[in-house]
PDB file of C-alpha atoms in Angstrom:
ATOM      1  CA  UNK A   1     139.511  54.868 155.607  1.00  0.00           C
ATOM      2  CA  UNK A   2     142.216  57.076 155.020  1.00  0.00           C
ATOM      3  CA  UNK A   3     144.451  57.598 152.062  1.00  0.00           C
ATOM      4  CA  UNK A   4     147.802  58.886 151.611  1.00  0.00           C
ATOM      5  CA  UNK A   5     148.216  60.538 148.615  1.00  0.00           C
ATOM      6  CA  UNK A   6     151.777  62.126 146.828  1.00  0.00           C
ATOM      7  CA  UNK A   7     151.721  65.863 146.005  1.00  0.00           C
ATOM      8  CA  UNK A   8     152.508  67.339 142.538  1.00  0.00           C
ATOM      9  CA  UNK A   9     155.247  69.140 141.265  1.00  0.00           C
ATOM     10  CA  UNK A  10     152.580  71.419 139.352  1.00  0.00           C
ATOM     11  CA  UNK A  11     150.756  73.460 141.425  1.00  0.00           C
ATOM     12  CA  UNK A  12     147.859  75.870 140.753  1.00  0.00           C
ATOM     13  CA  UNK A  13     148.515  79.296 141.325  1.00  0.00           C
ATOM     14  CA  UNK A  14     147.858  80.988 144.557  1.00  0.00           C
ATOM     15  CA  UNK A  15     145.240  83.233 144.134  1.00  0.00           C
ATOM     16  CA  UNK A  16     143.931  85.953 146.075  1.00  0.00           C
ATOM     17  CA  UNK A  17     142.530  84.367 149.139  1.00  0.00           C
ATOM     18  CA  UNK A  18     143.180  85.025 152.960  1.00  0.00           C
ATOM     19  CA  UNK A  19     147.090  84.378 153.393  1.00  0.00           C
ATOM     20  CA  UNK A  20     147.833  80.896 155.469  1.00  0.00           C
ATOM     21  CA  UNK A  21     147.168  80.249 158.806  1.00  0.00           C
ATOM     22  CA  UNK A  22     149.475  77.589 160.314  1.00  0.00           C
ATOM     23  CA  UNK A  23     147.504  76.766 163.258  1.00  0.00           C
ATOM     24  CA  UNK A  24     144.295  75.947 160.994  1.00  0.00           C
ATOM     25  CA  UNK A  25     145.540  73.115 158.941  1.00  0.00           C
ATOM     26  CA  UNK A  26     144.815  69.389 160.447  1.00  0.00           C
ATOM     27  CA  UNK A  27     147.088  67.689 162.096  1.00  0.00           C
ATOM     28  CA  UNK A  28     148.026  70.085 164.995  1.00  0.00           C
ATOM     29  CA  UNK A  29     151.057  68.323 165.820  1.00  0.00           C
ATOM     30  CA  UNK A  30     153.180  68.568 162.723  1.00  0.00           C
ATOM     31  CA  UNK A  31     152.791  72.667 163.305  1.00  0.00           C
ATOM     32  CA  UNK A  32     156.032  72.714 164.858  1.00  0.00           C
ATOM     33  CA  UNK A  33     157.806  71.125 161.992  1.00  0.00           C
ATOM     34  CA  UNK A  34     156.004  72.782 159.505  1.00  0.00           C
ATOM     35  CA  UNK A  35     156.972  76.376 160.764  1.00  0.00           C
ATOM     36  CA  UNK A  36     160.838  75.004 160.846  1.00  0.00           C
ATOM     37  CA  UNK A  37     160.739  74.203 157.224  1.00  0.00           C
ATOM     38  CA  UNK A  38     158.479  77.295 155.987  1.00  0.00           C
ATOM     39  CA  UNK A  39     161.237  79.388 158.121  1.00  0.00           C
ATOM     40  CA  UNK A  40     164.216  78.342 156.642  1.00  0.00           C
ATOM     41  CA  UNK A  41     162.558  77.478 153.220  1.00  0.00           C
ATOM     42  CA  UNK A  42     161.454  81.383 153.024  1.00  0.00           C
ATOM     43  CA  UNK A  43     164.985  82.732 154.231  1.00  0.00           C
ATOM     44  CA  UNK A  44     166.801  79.838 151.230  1.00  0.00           C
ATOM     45  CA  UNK A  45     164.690  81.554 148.636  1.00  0.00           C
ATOM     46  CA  UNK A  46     165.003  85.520 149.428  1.00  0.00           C
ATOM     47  CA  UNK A  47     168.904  84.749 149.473  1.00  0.00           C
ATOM     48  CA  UNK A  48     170.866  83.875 146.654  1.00  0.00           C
ATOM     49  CA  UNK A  49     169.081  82.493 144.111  1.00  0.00           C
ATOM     50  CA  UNK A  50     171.603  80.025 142.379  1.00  0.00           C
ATOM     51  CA  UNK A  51     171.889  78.254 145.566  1.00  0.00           C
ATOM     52  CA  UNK A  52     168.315  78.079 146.281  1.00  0.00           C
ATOM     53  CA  UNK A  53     167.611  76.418 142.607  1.00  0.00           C
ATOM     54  CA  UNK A  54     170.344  73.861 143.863  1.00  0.00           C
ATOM     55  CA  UNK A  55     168.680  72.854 146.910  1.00  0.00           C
ATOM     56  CA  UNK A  56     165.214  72.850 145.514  1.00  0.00           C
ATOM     57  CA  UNK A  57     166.906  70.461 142.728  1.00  0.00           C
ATOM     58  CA  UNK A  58     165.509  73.012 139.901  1.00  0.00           C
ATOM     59  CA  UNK A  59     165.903  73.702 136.332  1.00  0.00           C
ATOM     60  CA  UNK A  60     167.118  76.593 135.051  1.00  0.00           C
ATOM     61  CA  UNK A  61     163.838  76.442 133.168  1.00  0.00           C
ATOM     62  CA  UNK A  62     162.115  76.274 136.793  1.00  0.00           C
ATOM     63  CA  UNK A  63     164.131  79.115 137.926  1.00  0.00           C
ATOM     64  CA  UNK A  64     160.919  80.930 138.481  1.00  0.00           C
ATOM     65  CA  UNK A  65     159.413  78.558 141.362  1.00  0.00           C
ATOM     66  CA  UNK A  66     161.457  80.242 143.619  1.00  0.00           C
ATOM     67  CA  UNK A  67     159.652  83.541 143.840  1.00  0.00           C
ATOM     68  CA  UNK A  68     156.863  81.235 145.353  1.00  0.00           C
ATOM     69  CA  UNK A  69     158.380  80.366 148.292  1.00  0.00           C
ATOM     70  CA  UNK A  70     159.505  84.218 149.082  1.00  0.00           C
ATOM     71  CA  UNK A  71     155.478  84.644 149.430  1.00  0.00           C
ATOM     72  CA  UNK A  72     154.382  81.904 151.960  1.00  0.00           C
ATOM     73  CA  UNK A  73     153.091  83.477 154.440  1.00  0.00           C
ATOM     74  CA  UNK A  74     151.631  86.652 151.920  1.00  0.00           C
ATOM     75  CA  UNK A  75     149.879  84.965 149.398  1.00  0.00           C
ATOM     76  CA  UNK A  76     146.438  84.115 148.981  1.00  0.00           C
ATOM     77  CA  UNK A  77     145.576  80.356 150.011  1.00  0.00           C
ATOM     78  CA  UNK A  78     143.379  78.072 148.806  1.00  0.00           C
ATOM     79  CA  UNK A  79     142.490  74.405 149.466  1.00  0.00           C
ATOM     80  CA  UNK A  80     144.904  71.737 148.798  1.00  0.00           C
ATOM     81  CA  UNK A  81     142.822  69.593 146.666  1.00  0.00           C
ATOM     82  CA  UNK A  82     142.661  72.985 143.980  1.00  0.00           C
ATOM     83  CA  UNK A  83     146.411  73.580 144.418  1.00  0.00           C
ATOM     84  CA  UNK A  84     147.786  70.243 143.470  1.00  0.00           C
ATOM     85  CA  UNK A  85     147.538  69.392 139.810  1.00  0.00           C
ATOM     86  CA  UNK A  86     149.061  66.676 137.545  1.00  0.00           C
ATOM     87  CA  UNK A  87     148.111  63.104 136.633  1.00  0.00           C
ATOM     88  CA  UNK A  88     146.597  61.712 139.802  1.00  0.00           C
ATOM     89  CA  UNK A  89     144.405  65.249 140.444  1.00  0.00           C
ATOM     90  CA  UNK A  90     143.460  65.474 137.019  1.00  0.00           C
ATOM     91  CA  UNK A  91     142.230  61.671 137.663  1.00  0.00           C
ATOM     92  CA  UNK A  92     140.518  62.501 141.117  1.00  0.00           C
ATOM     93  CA  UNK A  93     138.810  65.690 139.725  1.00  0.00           C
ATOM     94  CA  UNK A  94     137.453  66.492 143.099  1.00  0.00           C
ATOM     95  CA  UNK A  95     135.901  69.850 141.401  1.00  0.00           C
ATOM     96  CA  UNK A  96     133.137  67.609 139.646  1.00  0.00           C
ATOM     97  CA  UNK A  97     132.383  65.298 142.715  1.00  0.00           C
ATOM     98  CA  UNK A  98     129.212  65.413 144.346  1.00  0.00           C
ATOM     99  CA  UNK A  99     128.660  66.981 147.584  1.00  0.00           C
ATOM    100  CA  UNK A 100     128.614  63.832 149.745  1.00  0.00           C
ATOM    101  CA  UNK A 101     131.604  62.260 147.644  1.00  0.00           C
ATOM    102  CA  UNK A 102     133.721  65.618 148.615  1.00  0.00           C
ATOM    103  CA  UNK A 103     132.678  65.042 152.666  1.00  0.00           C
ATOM    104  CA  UNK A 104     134.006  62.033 152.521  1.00  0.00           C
ATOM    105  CA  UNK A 105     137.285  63.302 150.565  1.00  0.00           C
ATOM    106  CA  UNK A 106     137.849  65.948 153.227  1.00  0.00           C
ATOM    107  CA  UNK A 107     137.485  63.045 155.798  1.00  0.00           C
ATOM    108  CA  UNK A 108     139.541  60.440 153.751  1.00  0.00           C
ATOM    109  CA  UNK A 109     142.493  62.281 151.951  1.00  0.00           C
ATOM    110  CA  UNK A 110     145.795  62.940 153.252  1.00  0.00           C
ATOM    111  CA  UNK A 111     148.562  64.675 151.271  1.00  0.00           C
ATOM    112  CA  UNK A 112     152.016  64.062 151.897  1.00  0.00           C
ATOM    113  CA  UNK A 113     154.544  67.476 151.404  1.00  0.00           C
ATOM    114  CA  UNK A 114     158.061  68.234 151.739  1.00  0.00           C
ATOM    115  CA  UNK A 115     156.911  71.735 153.071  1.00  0.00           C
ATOM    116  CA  UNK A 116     153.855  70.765 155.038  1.00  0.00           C
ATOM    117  CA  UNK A 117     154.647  67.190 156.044  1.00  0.00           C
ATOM    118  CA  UNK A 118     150.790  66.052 155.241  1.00  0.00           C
ATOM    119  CA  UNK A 119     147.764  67.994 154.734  1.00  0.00           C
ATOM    120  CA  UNK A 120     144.245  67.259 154.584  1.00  0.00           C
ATOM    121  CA  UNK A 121     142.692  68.297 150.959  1.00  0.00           C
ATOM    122  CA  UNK A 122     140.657  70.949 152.503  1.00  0.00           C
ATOM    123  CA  UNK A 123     143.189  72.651 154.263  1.00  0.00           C
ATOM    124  CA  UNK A 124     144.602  75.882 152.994  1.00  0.00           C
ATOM    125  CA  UNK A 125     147.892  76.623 151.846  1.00  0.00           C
ATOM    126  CA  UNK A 126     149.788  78.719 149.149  1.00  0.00           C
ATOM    127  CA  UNK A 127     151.154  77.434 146.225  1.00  0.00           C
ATOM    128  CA  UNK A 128     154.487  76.479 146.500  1.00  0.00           C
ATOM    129  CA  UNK A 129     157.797  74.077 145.890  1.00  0.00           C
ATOM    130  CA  UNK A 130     159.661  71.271 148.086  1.00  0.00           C
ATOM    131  CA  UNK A 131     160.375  68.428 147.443  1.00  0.00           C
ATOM    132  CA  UNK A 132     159.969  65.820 150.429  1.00  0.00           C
ATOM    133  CA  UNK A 133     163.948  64.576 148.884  1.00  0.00           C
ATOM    134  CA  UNK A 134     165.067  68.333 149.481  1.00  0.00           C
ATOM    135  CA  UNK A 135     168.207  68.773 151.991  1.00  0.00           C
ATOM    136  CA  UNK A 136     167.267  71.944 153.640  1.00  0.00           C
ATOM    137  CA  UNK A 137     171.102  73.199 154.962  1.00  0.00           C
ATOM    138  CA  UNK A 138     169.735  74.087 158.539  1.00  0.00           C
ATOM    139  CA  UNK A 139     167.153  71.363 158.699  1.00  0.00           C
ATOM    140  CA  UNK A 140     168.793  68.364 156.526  1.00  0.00           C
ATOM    141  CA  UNK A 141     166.778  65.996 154.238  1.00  0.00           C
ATOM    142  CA  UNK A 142     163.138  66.810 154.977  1.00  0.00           C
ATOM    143  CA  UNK A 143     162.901  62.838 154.668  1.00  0.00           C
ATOM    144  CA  UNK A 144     164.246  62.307 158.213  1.00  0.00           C
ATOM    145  CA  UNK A 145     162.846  65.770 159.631  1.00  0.00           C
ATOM    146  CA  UNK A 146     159.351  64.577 158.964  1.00  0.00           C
ATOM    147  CA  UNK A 147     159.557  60.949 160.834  1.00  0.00           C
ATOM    148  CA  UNK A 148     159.144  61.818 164.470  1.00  0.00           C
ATOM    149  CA  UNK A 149     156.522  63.956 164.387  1.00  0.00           C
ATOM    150  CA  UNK A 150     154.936  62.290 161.843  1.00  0.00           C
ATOM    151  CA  UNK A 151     155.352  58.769 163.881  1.00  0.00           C
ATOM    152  CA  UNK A 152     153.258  60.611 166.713  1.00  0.00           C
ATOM    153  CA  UNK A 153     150.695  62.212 164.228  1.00  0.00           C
ATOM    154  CA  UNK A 154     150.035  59.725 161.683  1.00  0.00           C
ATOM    155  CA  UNK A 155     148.651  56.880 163.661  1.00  0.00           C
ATOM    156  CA  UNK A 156     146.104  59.003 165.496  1.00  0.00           C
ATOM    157  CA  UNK A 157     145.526  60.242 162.195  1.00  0.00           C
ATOM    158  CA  UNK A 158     144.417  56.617 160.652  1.00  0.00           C
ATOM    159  CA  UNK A 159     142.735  55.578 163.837  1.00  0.00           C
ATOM    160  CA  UNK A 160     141.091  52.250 163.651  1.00  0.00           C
ATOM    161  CA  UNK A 161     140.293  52.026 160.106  1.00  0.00           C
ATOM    162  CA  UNK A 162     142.122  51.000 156.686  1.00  0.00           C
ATOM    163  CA  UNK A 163     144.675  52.888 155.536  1.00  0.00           C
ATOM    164  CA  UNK A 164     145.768  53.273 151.604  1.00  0.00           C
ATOM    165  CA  UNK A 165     148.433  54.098 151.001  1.00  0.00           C
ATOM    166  CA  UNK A 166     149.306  55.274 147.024  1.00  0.00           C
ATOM    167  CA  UNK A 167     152.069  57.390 147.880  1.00  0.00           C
ATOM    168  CA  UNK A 168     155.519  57.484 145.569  1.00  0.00           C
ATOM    169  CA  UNK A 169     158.752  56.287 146.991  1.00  0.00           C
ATOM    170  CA  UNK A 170     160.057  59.744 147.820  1.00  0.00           C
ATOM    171  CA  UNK A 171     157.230  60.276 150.527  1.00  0.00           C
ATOM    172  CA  UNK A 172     157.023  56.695 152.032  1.00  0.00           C
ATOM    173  CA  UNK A 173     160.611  57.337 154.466  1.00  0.00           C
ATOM    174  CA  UNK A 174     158.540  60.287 155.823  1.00  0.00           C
ATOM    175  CA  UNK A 175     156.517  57.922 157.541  1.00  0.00           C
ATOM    176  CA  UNK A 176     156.041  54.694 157.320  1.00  0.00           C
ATOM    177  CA  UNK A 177     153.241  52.660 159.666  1.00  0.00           C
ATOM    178  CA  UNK A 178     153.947  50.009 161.770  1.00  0.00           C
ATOM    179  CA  UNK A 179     152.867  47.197 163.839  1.00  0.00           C
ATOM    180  CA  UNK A 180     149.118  46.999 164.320  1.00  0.00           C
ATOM    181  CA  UNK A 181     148.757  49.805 161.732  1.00  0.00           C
ATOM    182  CA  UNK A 182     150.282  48.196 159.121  1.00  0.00           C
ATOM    183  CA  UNK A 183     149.007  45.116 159.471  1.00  0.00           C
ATOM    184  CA  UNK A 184     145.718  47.592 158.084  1.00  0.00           C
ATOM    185  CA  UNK A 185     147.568  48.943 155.618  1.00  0.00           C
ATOM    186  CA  UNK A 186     147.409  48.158 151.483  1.00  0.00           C
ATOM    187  CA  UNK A 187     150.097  49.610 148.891  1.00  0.00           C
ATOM    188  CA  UNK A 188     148.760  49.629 145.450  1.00  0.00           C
ATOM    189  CA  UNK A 189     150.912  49.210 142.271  1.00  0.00           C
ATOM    190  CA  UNK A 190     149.174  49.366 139.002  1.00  0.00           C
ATOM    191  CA  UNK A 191     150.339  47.152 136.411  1.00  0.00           C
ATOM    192  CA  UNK A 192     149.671  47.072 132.526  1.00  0.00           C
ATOM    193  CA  UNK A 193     148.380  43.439 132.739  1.00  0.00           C
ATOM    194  CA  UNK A 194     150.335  41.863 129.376  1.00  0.00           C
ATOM    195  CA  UNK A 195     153.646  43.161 130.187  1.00  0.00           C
ATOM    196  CA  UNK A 196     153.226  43.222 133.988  1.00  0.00           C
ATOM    197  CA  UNK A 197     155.314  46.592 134.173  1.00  0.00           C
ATOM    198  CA  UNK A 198     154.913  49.920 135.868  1.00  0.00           C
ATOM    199  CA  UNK A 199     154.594  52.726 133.907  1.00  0.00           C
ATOM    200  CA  UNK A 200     154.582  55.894 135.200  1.00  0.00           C
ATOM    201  CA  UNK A 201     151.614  57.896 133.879  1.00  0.00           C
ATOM    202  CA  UNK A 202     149.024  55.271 133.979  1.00  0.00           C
ATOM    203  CA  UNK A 203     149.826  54.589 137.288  1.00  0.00           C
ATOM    204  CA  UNK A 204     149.055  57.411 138.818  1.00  0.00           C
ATOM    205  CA  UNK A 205     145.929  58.316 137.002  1.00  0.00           C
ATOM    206  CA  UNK A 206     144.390  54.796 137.878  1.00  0.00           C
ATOM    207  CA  UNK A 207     145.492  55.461 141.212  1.00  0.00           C
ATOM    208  CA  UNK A 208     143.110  58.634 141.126  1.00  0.00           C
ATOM    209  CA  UNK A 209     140.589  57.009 138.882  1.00  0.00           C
ATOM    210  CA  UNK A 210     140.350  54.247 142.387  1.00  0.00           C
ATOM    211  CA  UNK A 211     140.224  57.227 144.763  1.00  0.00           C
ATOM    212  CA  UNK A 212     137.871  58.690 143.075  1.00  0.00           C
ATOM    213  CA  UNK A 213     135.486  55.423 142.370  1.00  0.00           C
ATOM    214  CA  UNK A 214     135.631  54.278 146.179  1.00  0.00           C
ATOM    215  CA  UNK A 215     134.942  57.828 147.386  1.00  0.00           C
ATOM    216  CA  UNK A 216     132.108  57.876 144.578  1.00  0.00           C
ATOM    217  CA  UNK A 217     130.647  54.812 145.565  1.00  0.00           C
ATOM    218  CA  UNK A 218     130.572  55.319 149.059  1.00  0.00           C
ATOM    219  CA  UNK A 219     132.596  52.499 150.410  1.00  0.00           C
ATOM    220  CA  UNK A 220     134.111  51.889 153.357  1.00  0.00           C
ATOM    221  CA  UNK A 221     135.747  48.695 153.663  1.00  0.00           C
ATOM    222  CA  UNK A 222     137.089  48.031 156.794  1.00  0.00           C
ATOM    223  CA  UNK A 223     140.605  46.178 155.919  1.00  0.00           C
ATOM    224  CA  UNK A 224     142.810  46.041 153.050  1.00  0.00           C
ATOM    225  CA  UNK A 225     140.722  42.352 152.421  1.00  0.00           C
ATOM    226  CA  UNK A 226     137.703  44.678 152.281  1.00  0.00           C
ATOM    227  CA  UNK A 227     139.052  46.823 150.229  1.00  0.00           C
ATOM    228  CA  UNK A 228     139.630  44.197 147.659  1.00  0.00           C
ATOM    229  CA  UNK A 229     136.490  43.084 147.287  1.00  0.00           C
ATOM    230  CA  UNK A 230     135.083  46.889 147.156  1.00  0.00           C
ATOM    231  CA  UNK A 231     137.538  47.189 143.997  1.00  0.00           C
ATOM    232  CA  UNK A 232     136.306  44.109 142.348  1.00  0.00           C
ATOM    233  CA  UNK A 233     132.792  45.188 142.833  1.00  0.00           C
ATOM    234  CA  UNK A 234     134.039  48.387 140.958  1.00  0.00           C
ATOM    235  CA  UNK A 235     135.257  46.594 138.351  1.00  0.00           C
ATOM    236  CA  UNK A 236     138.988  46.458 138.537  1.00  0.00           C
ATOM    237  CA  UNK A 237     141.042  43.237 137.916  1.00  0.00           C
ATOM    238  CA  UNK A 238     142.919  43.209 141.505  1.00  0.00           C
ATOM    239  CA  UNK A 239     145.600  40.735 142.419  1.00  0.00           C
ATOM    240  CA  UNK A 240     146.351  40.510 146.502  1.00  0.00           C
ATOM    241  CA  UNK A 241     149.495  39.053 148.500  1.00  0.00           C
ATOM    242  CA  UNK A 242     148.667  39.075 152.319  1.00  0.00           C
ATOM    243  CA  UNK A 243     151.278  40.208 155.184  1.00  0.00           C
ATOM    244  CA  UNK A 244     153.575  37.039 154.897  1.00  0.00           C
ATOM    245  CA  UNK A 245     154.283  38.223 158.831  1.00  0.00           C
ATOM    246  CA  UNK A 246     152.394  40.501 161.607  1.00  0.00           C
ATOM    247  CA  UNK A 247     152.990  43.788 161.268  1.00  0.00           C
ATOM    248  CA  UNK A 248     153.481  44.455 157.176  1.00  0.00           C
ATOM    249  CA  UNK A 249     151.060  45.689 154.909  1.00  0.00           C
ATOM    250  CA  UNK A 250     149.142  43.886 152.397  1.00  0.00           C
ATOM    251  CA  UNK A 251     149.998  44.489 148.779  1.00  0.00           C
ATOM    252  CA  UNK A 252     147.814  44.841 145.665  1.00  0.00           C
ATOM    253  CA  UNK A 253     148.607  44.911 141.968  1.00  0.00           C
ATOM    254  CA  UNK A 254     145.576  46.286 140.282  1.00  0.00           C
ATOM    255  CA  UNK A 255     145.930  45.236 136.263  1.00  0.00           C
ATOM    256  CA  UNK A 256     144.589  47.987 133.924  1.00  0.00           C
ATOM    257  CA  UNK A 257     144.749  46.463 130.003  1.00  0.00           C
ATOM    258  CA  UNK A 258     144.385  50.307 128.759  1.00  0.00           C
ATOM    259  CA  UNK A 259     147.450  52.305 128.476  1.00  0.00           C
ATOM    260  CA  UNK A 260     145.758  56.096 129.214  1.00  0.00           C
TER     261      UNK A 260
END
């Protein structure tokens, strides 16, 4: 199973550990791309400031973010799964997860980035901030930069086993899986069951509370009909729409009663 994750816009801090080391972090392929976009990223950032917060799309409140990126390659890094914070991490808690439950984490996770394009949660990297909708003016919208090599590391990635795929709408276009892939793929949407509505906080922490129960548990379902069933056996209400052709993913709304 493997299961793309968003990032966060809150990051832990750095810390004092060995500085990063592109040609460690999974996915060998995307190392390319990822120096590209650390490159120019770095040189936005030690330039003029007020353009750099325009780029990065930042408040003047958020002003200091972009000292981070000036420090890439110099400051300490630490996993990925201690770096990102927010709703879904807070969720996951992968700190307080048993030893095998954090094997199979390593093994399962995948975390889509702007600067990094995806990283494993056990690979290092600095704190940092890039957005996967930032226009980079060398590079363009890290959107598009991300799709060919992604399209060449992604599937190998997945091999022949489910994918999950909980990622937001700004990191979807990075990559998006096709033909025999998809047809292994499930998108989740969590709905509060009266009103049948998205709403945004609640859907991302039940979206870590599942990560966190499957990888818990142990499961391994095979295929996104699998997967159902594991959820049910879990205990969440889970409603399921099968590819209506080859090649699309199946889609499930999982219906949480509990706004929290």
């Amino acid at each position: 199973m493997l299961v793309l994750l968003p990032p966060s816009e809150g990051k832990a801090p750095s810390g004092r550990g060995t500085a990063l080391k592109l040609e460690s972090l999974s996915l060998p392929g995307l190392t390319e791309a990822r120096q590209a976009v650390l490159d120019e990223l770095a040189e936005l950032c030690a330039g003029d400031e007020e353009k750099a917060r325009e780029v990065l799309g930042l408040s003047e409140g958020l002003r200091g973010e972009i000292a981070k990126n000036t420090e890439l390659r110099t400051s300490g890094a630490r996993p990925a799964g201690e770096i990102y914070t927010g709703v879904l991490y807070d969720a996951l808690d992968l700190a307080s997860m048993d030893t095998a439950a954090k094997r199979r984490a390593g093994r399962s996770l995948l975390v889509f980035s702007g600067l990094w394009g995806a990283v494993r949660v056990t690979d290092k990297i600095p704190s940092y901030r890039c957005s996967m909708g930032v226009r980079l003016p060398g590079l363009g919208a890290l959107g598009a930069h991300w799709r060919t090599p992604m399209a060449a590391a992604l599937p190998e990635a997945a091999g022949d086993g489910l994918v999950l795929d909980l990622r937001s709408s700004a990191y979807t276009g990075a990559w998006k899986p096709k033909g025999e892939v998809a047809g292994r793929t499930a998108t989740v949407r969590v709905l509060h069951a009266p009103t049948r509505k998205v709403v945004s906080h609640f859907n991302k922490a039940t979206k870590g509370r599942i990560v966190r129960s499957l990888l818990a548990a142990g499961a391994a379902p095979a295929g996104p009909a699998e997967l159902v069933e594991a959820l049910r056996d879990l205990g969440y209400e889970v409603e399921v729409s099968p590819p209506a052709r080859a090649g699309t993913a199946w889609a499930l709304d999982v219906l949480v009663n509990e706004v929290h």
